[in-house]
Amino acid sequence: MPERYILMIRLTLSEIAERLSGTLYSAGTDATADTVVDGPVETDSREIVPGGIFVAKRGDDTDGHLFVGAALERGATLAIVEHTVENAVAQIVVDNAVAALGELARYVVERVRSTGNLTVIGITGSNGKTTTKNMLERILSAEGETVAPIRSFNNAVGAPTTMLRATESTRYLIVEMGASGIGDIARLVAMAKPDIGVVLKVGLAHAGGFGGIEATLRAKTEMVTDLAADAVAVLNADDSRVASMAQRTNARVVRFGEDPAADIRATGISGSRTGTSFTAHVPGEGAVAIRLRVLGEHHVSNALAAIAVAHTLGVPLARAAAALETLSRAERWRMEVLGGRDDVTIINDAYNASPDSMSAAIKTLAQISEPGKRTIAVLGAMSELGEYSGEEHDRIGLQLVRLNISRLVVVGPEARRMHISAINEGSWDGESVYFGDMDAAFDYLAAEITPGDTVLVKSSNSAQLRFLGDRLGELFSW
């Protein structure tokens, strides 16, 4: 069985049905109320493995109930459905499949926590959740069995799916908690009841859905408002909005950042095309120099958050630092370094893009370029910004000019405003070009990129420039 399929704890069908207030139907199968299931829980029938549990959720474009048969063919032993489906598999009928998934996750975490061995860490923030999760997983997996999200599983489906992978032997459960509106994080916190809640940043990511930065702040604050008095809130001291959350929690507060008042602090930050260096300071342990192989000074904040959690859990700074230095990339398509031939560096950072992360990536591009070498920014749209979209794309266009990025390549009509803003800044003459699609941009870049160039590819996931980044990386690979 592939490594990602960590089994759920053993539960009987009757236990599951009772907890979900559902009705068990097992006619035509060998299953009974006492049948035990412990397979991985999936909402995608293509991911089902023998013994798996399929949750037939309804989506915008399709209905999971249409795929119960496919799940059965792949070996599912239970389907959680909103109405019975004529397939020879045990089914538990519930009112809402997504809500049932969350309730099952809550039950599993409760059961595992009752063993006294489990620590739950929740992570939220407008940027950096996945990178911080990966850093913390790298540290904690050397200390004990650790369950963490696959990719960016952080919503009402992905977060509970992660929680359901916890078993009696799990020592640390890391849960990313994303949100598209007020109340989303509160629901995930209620499911997982974190012992440690981490807030990284409050920015404009998804601001269009939230309705503005202040609404985003309220949503992210949900991470700490319901923490227990014996829990710990790990807060970014360099973000004033996050720092203000210390007044909204009953938990003990640990602050991280470059701020001299931070508990977990970084000094001496510097970056290059091969990584990022800094010195971490931890109370009672002194200072340790760390060299991340992950590009971008903005990732130092994520590393400090991971160190703060590790310190809270009693992991020595030296061990945490050594673990961080083994991490070769933040995540697939996140500041991922490709290429290498002809001294060409391709930085593929096109899985997500908010104004903050776009700005940080561009600053990194400017900082790591060697004297006399060119920098090229290949940018697509930042999505889900609502009324802020125009002005934020304008701001990025101006920043590119002011940081003296050698060449701007804008891809896709939703991002064209960056191109226009860069031209209107008046500093450039032909250094900004626009293409309506990725193929045209690739053809241009394949001819334009010269030895020694450093190329950043950055966009929101919906713009799909990550695939353009992969093509450029392959073109300039050894």
PDB file of N, CA, C and O in Angstrom, residues 337-389:
ATOM      1  N   VAL A 337      13.406  25.086  -7.482  1.00  0.00           N
ATOM      2  CA  VAL A 337      14.518  25.450  -8.360  1.00  0.00           C
ATOM      3  C   VAL A 337      14.707  24.364  -9.415  1.00  0.00           C
ATOM      4  O   VAL A 337      14.917  23.193  -9.105  1.00  0.00           O
ATOM      5  N   LEU A 338      14.643  24.783 -10.676  1.00  0.00           N
ATOM      6  CA  LEU A 338      14.790  23.884 -11.807  1.00  0.00           C
ATOM      7  C   LEU A 338      15.882  24.422 -12.725  1.00  0.00           C
ATOM      8  O   LEU A 338      16.484  25.451 -12.466  1.00  0.00           O
ATOM      9  N   GLY A 339      16.104  23.716 -13.834  1.00  0.00           N
ATOM     10  CA  GLY A 339      17.099  24.176 -14.796  1.00  0.00           C
ATOM     11  C   GLY A 339      18.497  23.839 -14.361  1.00  0.00           C
ATOM     12  O   GLY A 339      18.745  22.786 -13.767  1.00  0.00           O
ATOM     13  N   GLY A 340      19.431  24.738 -14.645  1.00  0.00           N
ATOM     14  CA  GLY A 340      20.831  24.520 -14.295  1.00  0.00           C
ATOM     15  C   GLY A 340      21.754  24.570 -15.490  1.00  0.00           C
ATOM     16  O   GLY A 340      22.921  24.970 -15.374  1.00  0.00           O
ATOM     17  N   ARG A 341      21.253  24.135 -16.661  1.00  0.00           N
ATOM     18  CA  ARG A 341      22.098  24.175 -17.860  1.00  0.00           C
ATOM     19  C   ARG A 341      22.378  25.628 -18.257  1.00  0.00           C
ATOM     20  O   ARG A 341      21.493  26.477 -18.171  1.00  0.00           O
ATOM     21  N   ASP A 342      23.594  25.889 -18.697  1.00  0.00           N
ATOM     22  CA  ASP A 342      24.019  27.240 -19.098  1.00  0.00           C
ATOM     23  C   ASP A 342      23.868  28.241 -17.962  1.00  0.00           C
ATOM     24  O   ASP A 342      23.678  29.434 -18.213  1.00  0.00           O
ATOM     25  N   ASP A 343      23.930  27.756 -16.716  1.00  0.00           N
ATOM     26  CA  ASP A 343      23.806  28.624 -15.545  1.00  0.00           C
ATOM     27  C   ASP A 343      22.456  29.347 -15.532  1.00  0.00           C
ATOM     28  O   ASP A 343      22.332  30.452 -15.001  1.00  0.00           O
ATOM     29  N   VAL A 344      21.441  28.728 -16.100  1.00  0.00           N
ATOM     30  CA  VAL A 344      20.077  29.282 -16.088  1.00  0.00           C
ATOM     31  C   VAL A 344      19.324  28.673 -14.903  1.00  0.00           C
ATOM     32  O   VAL A 344      19.259  27.444 -14.768  1.00  0.00           O
ATOM     33  N   THR A 345      18.763  29.520 -14.057  1.00  0.00           N
ATOM     34  CA  THR A 345      17.984  29.070 -12.903  1.00  0.00           C
ATOM     35  C   THR A 345      16.519  29.400 -13.138  1.00  0.00           C
ATOM     36  O   THR A 345      16.163  30.562 -13.377  1.00  0.00           O
ATOM     37  N   ILE A 346      15.665  28.378 -13.090  1.00  0.00           N
ATOM     38  CA  ILE A 346      14.210  28.559 -13.201  1.00  0.00           C
ATOM     39  C   ILE A 346      13.621  28.348 -11.815  1.00  0.00           C
ATOM     40  O   ILE A 346      13.798  27.284 -11.215  1.00  0.00           O
ATOM     41  N   ILE A 347      12.918  29.343 -11.301  1.00  0.00           N
ATOM     42  CA  ILE A 347      12.248  29.236 -10.006  1.00  0.00           C
ATOM     43  C   ILE A 347      10.754  29.117 -10.264  1.00  0.00           C
ATOM     44  O   ILE A 347      10.101  30.078 -10.675  1.00  0.00           O
ATOM     45  N   ASN A 348      10.227  27.918 -10.061  1.00  0.00           N
ATOM     46  CA  ASN A 348       8.812  27.667 -10.323  1.00  0.00           C
ATOM     47  C   ASN A 348       8.029  27.838  -9.026  1.00  0.00           C
ATOM     48  O   ASN A 348       8.051  26.979  -8.151  1.00  0.00           O
ATOM     49  N   ASP A 349       7.325  28.951  -8.910  1.00  0.00           N
ATOM     50  CA  ASP A 349       6.580  29.290  -7.688  1.00  0.00           C
ATOM     51  C   ASP A 349       5.136  29.605  -8.053  1.00  0.00           C
ATOM     52  O   ASP A 349       4.549  30.565  -7.556  1.00  0.00           O
ATOM     53  N   ALA A 350       4.566  28.775  -8.925  1.00  0.00           N
ATOM     54  CA  ALA A 350       3.278  29.125  -9.525  1.00  0.00           C
ATOM     55  C   ALA A 350       2.147  28.222  -9.055  1.00  0.00           C
ATOM     56  O   ALA A 350       1.224  27.932  -9.827  1.00  0.00           O
ATOM     57  N   TYR A 351       2.188  27.799  -7.778  1.00  0.00           N
ATOM     58  CA  TYR A 351       1.053  27.039  -7.254  1.00  0.00           C
ATOM     59  C   TYR A 351       0.023  27.971  -6.637  1.00  0.00           C
ATOM     60  O   TYR A 351      -1.184  27.745  -6.734  1.00  0.00           O
ATOM     61  N   ASN A 352       0.486  29.018  -5.966  1.00  0.00           N
ATOM     62  CA  ASN A 352      -0.408  30.008  -5.361  1.00  0.00           C
ATOM     63  C   ASN A 352       0.217  31.379  -5.514  1.00  0.00           C
ATOM     64  O   ASN A 352       1.437  31.500  -5.613  1.00  0.00           O
ATOM     65  N   ALA A 353      -0.625  32.404  -5.490  1.00  0.00           N
ATOM     66  CA  ALA A 353      -0.099  33.770  -5.538  1.00  0.00           C
ATOM     67  C   ALA A 353      -1.088  34.727  -4.896  1.00  0.00           C
ATOM     68  O   ALA A 353      -2.231  34.825  -5.341  1.00  0.00           O
ATOM     69  N   SER A 354      -0.630  35.400  -3.868  1.00  0.00           N
ATOM     70  CA  SER A 354      -1.352  36.518  -3.266  1.00  0.00           C
ATOM     71  C   SER A 354      -0.474  37.743  -3.442  1.00  0.00           C
ATOM     72  O   SER A 354       0.696  37.622  -3.803  1.00  0.00           O
ATOM     73  N   PRO A 355      -0.981  38.939  -3.189  1.00  0.00           N
ATOM     74  CA  PRO A 355      -0.105  40.113  -3.281  1.00  0.00           C
ATOM     75  C   PRO A 355       1.142  39.993  -2.407  1.00  0.00           C
ATOM     76  O   PRO A 355       2.238  40.380  -2.834  1.00  0.00           O
ATOM     77  N   ASP A 356       0.995  39.451  -1.200  1.00  0.00           N
ATOM     78  CA  ASP A 356       2.154  39.313  -0.319  1.00  0.00           C
ATOM     79  C   ASP A 356       3.171  38.321  -0.863  1.00  0.00           C
ATOM     80  O   ASP A 356       4.375  38.582  -0.882  1.00  0.00           O
ATOM     81  N   SER A 357       2.693  37.150  -1.286  1.00  0.00           N
ATOM     82  CA  SER A 357       3.637  36.135  -1.759  1.00  0.00           C
ATOM     83  C   SER A 357       4.237  36.523  -3.103  1.00  0.00           C
ATOM     84  O   SER A 357       5.402  36.220  -3.382  1.00  0.00           O
ATOM     85  N   MET A 358       3.472  37.208  -3.947  1.00  0.00           N
ATOM     86  CA  MET A 358       4.006  37.685  -5.223  1.00  0.00           C
ATOM     87  C   MET A 358       5.113  38.705  -4.973  1.00  0.00           C
ATOM     88  O   MET A 358       6.200  38.638  -5.569  1.00  0.00           O
ATOM     89  N   SER A 359       4.856  39.639  -4.075  1.00  0.00           N
ATOM     90  CA  SER A 359       5.852  40.660  -3.750  1.00  0.00           C
ATOM     91  C   SER A 359       7.114  40.029  -3.171  1.00  0.00           C
ATOM     92  O   SER A 359       8.242  40.399  -3.534  1.00  0.00           O
ATOM     93  N   ALA A 360       6.937  39.058  -2.259  1.00  0.00           N
ATOM     94  CA  ALA A 360       8.087  38.397  -1.641  1.00  0.00           C
ATOM     95  C   ALA A 360       8.908  37.639  -2.670  1.00  0.00           C
ATOM     96  O   ALA A 360      10.153  37.651  -2.634  1.00  0.00           O
ATOM     97  N   ALA A 361       8.248  36.984  -3.618  1.00  0.00           N
ATOM     98  CA  ALA A 361       8.960  36.225  -4.647  1.00  0.00           C
ATOM     99  C   ALA A 361       9.755  37.156  -5.559  1.00  0.00           C
ATOM    100  O   ALA A 361      10.888  36.849  -5.955  1.00  0.00           O
ATOM    101  N   ILE A 362       9.171  38.304  -5.891  1.00  0.00           N
ATOM    102  CA  ILE A 362       9.876  39.267  -6.747  1.00  0.00           C
ATOM    103  C   ILE A 362      11.079  39.841  -6.017  1.00  0.00           C
ATOM    104  O   ILE A 362      12.164  40.011  -6.597  1.00  0.00           O
ATOM    105  N   LYS A 363      10.924  40.142  -4.729  1.00  0.00           N
ATOM    106  CA  LYS A 363      12.066  40.624  -3.944  1.00  0.00           C
ATOM    107  C   LYS A 363      13.176  39.579  -3.918  1.00  0.00           C
ATOM    108  O   LYS A 363      14.369  39.916  -4.014  1.00  0.00           O
ATOM    109  N   THR A 364      12.790  38.312  -3.775  1.00  0.00           N
ATOM    110  CA  THR A 364      13.777  37.242  -3.780  1.00  0.00           C
ATOM    111  C   THR A 364      14.510  37.195  -5.112  1.00  0.00           C
ATOM    112  O   THR A 364      15.740  37.056  -5.155  1.00  0.00           O
ATOM    113  N   LEU A 365      13.779  37.324  -6.213  1.00  0.00           N
ATOM    114  CA  LEU A 365      14.397  37.329  -7.543  1.00  0.00           C
ATOM    115  C   LEU A 365      15.441  38.432  -7.646  1.00  0.00           C
ATOM    116  O   LEU A 365      16.553  38.210  -8.148  1.00  0.00           O
ATOM    117  N   ALA A 366      15.089  39.622  -7.155  1.00  0.00           N
ATOM    118  CA  ALA A 366      16.027  40.749  -7.211  1.00  0.00           C
ATOM    119  C   ALA A 366      17.245  40.503  -6.318  1.00  0.00           C
ATOM    120  O   ALA A 366      18.378  40.856  -6.681  1.00  0.00           O
ATOM    121  N   GLN A 367      17.022  39.888  -5.152  1.00  0.00           N
ATOM    122  CA  GLN A 367      18.093  39.717  -4.177  1.00  0.00           C
ATOM    123  C   GLN A 367      19.108  38.654  -4.577  1.00  0.00           C
ATOM    124  O   GLN A 367      20.302  38.780  -4.290  1.00  0.00           O
ATOM    125  N   ILE A 368      18.650  37.593  -5.217  1.00  0.00           N
ATOM    126  CA  ILE A 368      19.546  36.460  -5.456  1.00  0.00           C
ATOM    127  C   ILE A 368      20.288  36.538  -6.781  1.00  0.00           C
ATOM    128  O   ILE A 368      21.190  35.745  -7.035  1.00  0.00           O
ATOM    129  N   SER A 369      19.918  37.497  -7.625  1.00  0.00           N
ATOM    130  CA  SER A 369      20.600  37.602  -8.912  1.00  0.00           C
ATOM    131  C   SER A 369      22.044  38.045  -8.711  1.00  0.00           C
ATOM    132  O   SER A 369      22.343  38.935  -7.922  1.00  0.00           O
ATOM    133  N   GLU A 370      22.958  37.432  -9.460  1.00  0.00           N
ATOM    134  CA  GLU A 370      24.368  37.792  -9.372  1.00  0.00           C
ATOM    135  C   GLU A 370      24.637  39.045 -10.198  1.00  0.00           C
ATOM    136  O   GLU A 370      23.948  39.310 -11.187  1.00  0.00           O
ATOM    137  N   PRO A 371      25.611  39.837  -9.791  1.00  0.00           N
ATOM    138  CA  PRO A 371      25.924  41.070 -10.521  1.00  0.00           C
ATOM    139  C   PRO A 371      26.170  40.807 -12.001  1.00  0.00           C
ATOM    140  O   PRO A 371      26.863  39.852 -12.379  1.00  0.00           O
ATOM    141  N   GLY A 372      25.555  41.627 -12.836  1.00  0.00           N
ATOM    142  CA  GLY A 372      25.744  41.502 -14.269  1.00  0.00           C
ATOM    143  C   GLY A 372      24.870  40.460 -14.932  1.00  0.00           C
ATOM    144  O   GLY A 372      24.894  40.313 -16.164  1.00  0.00           O
ATOM    145  N   LYS A 373      24.084  39.727 -14.145  1.00  0.00           N
ATOM    146  CA  LYS A 373      23.194  38.700 -14.699  1.00  0.00           C
ATOM    147  C   LYS A 373      21.755  39.224 -14.756  1.00  0.00           C
ATOM    148  O   LYS A 373      21.363  40.072 -13.960  1.00  0.00           O
ATOM    149  N   ARG A 374      20.979  38.688 -15.677  1.00  0.00           N
ATOM    150  CA  ARG A 374      19.611  39.178 -15.870  1.00  0.00           C
ATOM    151  C   ARG A 374      18.607  38.456 -14.980  1.00  0.00           C
ATOM    152  O   ARG A 374      18.777  37.289 -14.627  1.00  0.00           O
ATOM    153  N   THR A 375      17.541  39.187 -14.654  1.00  0.00           N
ATOM    154  CA  THR A 375      16.394  38.614 -13.948  1.00  0.00           C
ATOM    155  C   THR A 375      15.166  38.739 -14.838  1.00  0.00           C
ATOM    156  O   THR A 375      14.931  39.788 -15.448  1.00  0.00           O
ATOM    157  N   ILE A 376      14.393  37.657 -14.902  1.00  0.00           N
ATOM    158  CA  ILE A 376      13.178  37.635 -15.729  1.00  0.00           C
ATOM    159  C   ILE A 376      12.022  37.168 -14.855  1.00  0.00           C
ATOM    160  O   ILE A 376      12.089  36.093 -14.240  1.00  0.00           O
ATOM    161  N   ALA A 377      10.970  37.967 -14.787  1.00  0.00           N
ATOM    162  CA  ALA A 377       9.758  37.596 -14.039  1.00  0.00           C
ATOM    163  C   ALA A 377       8.676  37.211 -15.027  1.00  0.00           C
ATOM    164  O   ALA A 377       8.282  38.019 -15.882  1.00  0.00           O
ATOM    165  N   VAL A 378       8.207  35.968 -14.925  1.00  0.00           N
ATOM    166  CA  VAL A 378       7.123  35.468 -15.774  1.00  0.00           C
ATOM    167  C   VAL A 378       5.904  35.339 -14.871  1.00  0.00           C
ATOM    168  O   VAL A 378       5.838  34.438 -14.021  1.00  0.00           O
ATOM    169  N   LEU A 379       4.946  36.224 -15.031  1.00  0.00           N
ATOM    170  CA  LEU A 379       3.867  36.346 -14.054  1.00  0.00           C
ATOM    171  C   LEU A 379       2.492  36.171 -14.673  1.00  0.00           C
ATOM    172  O   LEU A 379       2.224  36.633 -15.789  1.00  0.00           O
ATOM    173  N   GLY A 380       1.620  35.515 -13.899  1.00  0.00           N
ATOM    174  CA  GLY A 380       0.217  35.387 -14.258  1.00  0.00           C
ATOM    175  C   GLY A 380      -0.646  36.022 -13.194  1.00  0.00           C
ATOM    176  O   GLY A 380      -0.160  36.678 -12.263  1.00  0.00           O
ATOM    177  N   ALA A 381      -1.931  35.802 -13.291  1.00  0.00           N
ATOM    178  CA  ALA A 381      -2.891  36.496 -12.434  1.00  0.00           C
ATOM    179  C   ALA A 381      -2.836  36.021 -10.989  1.00  0.00           C
ATOM    180  O   ALA A 381      -2.500  34.867 -10.694  1.00  0.00           O
ATOM    181  N   MET A 382      -3.172  36.949 -10.089  1.00  0.00           N
ATOM    182  CA  MET A 382      -3.452  36.637  -8.689  1.00  0.00           C
ATOM    183  C   MET A 382      -4.972  36.583  -8.570  1.00  0.00           C
ATOM    184  O   MET A 382      -5.659  37.571  -8.831  1.00  0.00           O
ATOM    185  N   SER A 383      -5.505  35.439  -8.166  1.00  0.00           N
ATOM    186  CA  SER A 383      -6.960  35.256  -8.173  1.00  0.00           C
ATOM    187  C   SER A 383      -7.573  35.564  -6.812  1.00  0.00           C
ATOM    188  O   SER A 383      -6.861  35.750  -5.816  1.00  0.00           O
ATOM    189  N   GLU A 384      -8.894  35.623  -6.782  1.00  0.00           N
ATOM    190  CA  GLU A 384      -9.699  35.763  -5.567  1.00  0.00           C
ATOM    191  C   GLU A 384      -9.419  37.049  -4.788  1.00  0.00           C
ATOM    192  O   GLU A 384      -9.504  37.070  -3.567  1.00  0.00           O
ATOM    193  N   LEU A 385      -9.103  38.125  -5.496  1.00  0.00           N
ATOM    194  CA  LEU A 385      -8.836  39.395  -4.822  1.00  0.00           C
ATOM    195  C   LEU A 385     -10.030  40.343  -4.855  1.00  0.00           C
ATOM    196  O   LEU A 385      -9.997  41.402  -4.215  1.00  0.00           O
ATOM    197  N   GLY A 386     -11.062  39.990  -5.596  1.00  0.00           N
ATOM    198  CA  GLY A 386     -12.264  40.815  -5.620  1.00  0.00           C
ATOM    199  C   GLY A 386     -11.973  42.246  -6.037  1.00  0.00           C
ATOM    200  O   GLY A 386     -11.254  42.506  -7.010  1.00  0.00           O
ATOM    201  N   GLU A 387     -12.474  43.196  -5.281  1.00  0.00           N
ATOM    202  CA  GLU A 387     -12.324  44.611  -5.609  1.00  0.00           C
ATOM    203  C   GLU A 387     -10.885  45.095  -5.534  1.00  0.00           C
ATOM    204  O   GLU A 387     -10.538  46.155  -6.053  1.00  0.00           O
ATOM    205  N   TYR A 388     -10.013  44.326  -4.891  1.00  0.00           N
ATOM    206  CA  TYR A 388      -8.610  44.722  -4.763  1.00  0.00           C
ATOM    207  C   TYR A 388      -7.768  44.287  -5.971  1.00  0.00           C
ATOM    208  O   TYR A 388      -6.595  44.645  -6.058  1.00  0.00           O
ATOM    209  N   SER A 389      -8.347  43.533  -6.875  1.00  0.00           N
ATOM    210  CA  SER A 389      -7.566  42.912  -7.943  1.00  0.00           C
ATOM    211  C   SER A 389      -6.809  43.928  -8.786  1.00  0.00           C
ATOM    212  O   SER A 389      -5.600  43.793  -8.998  1.00  0.00           O
TER     213      SER A 389
END
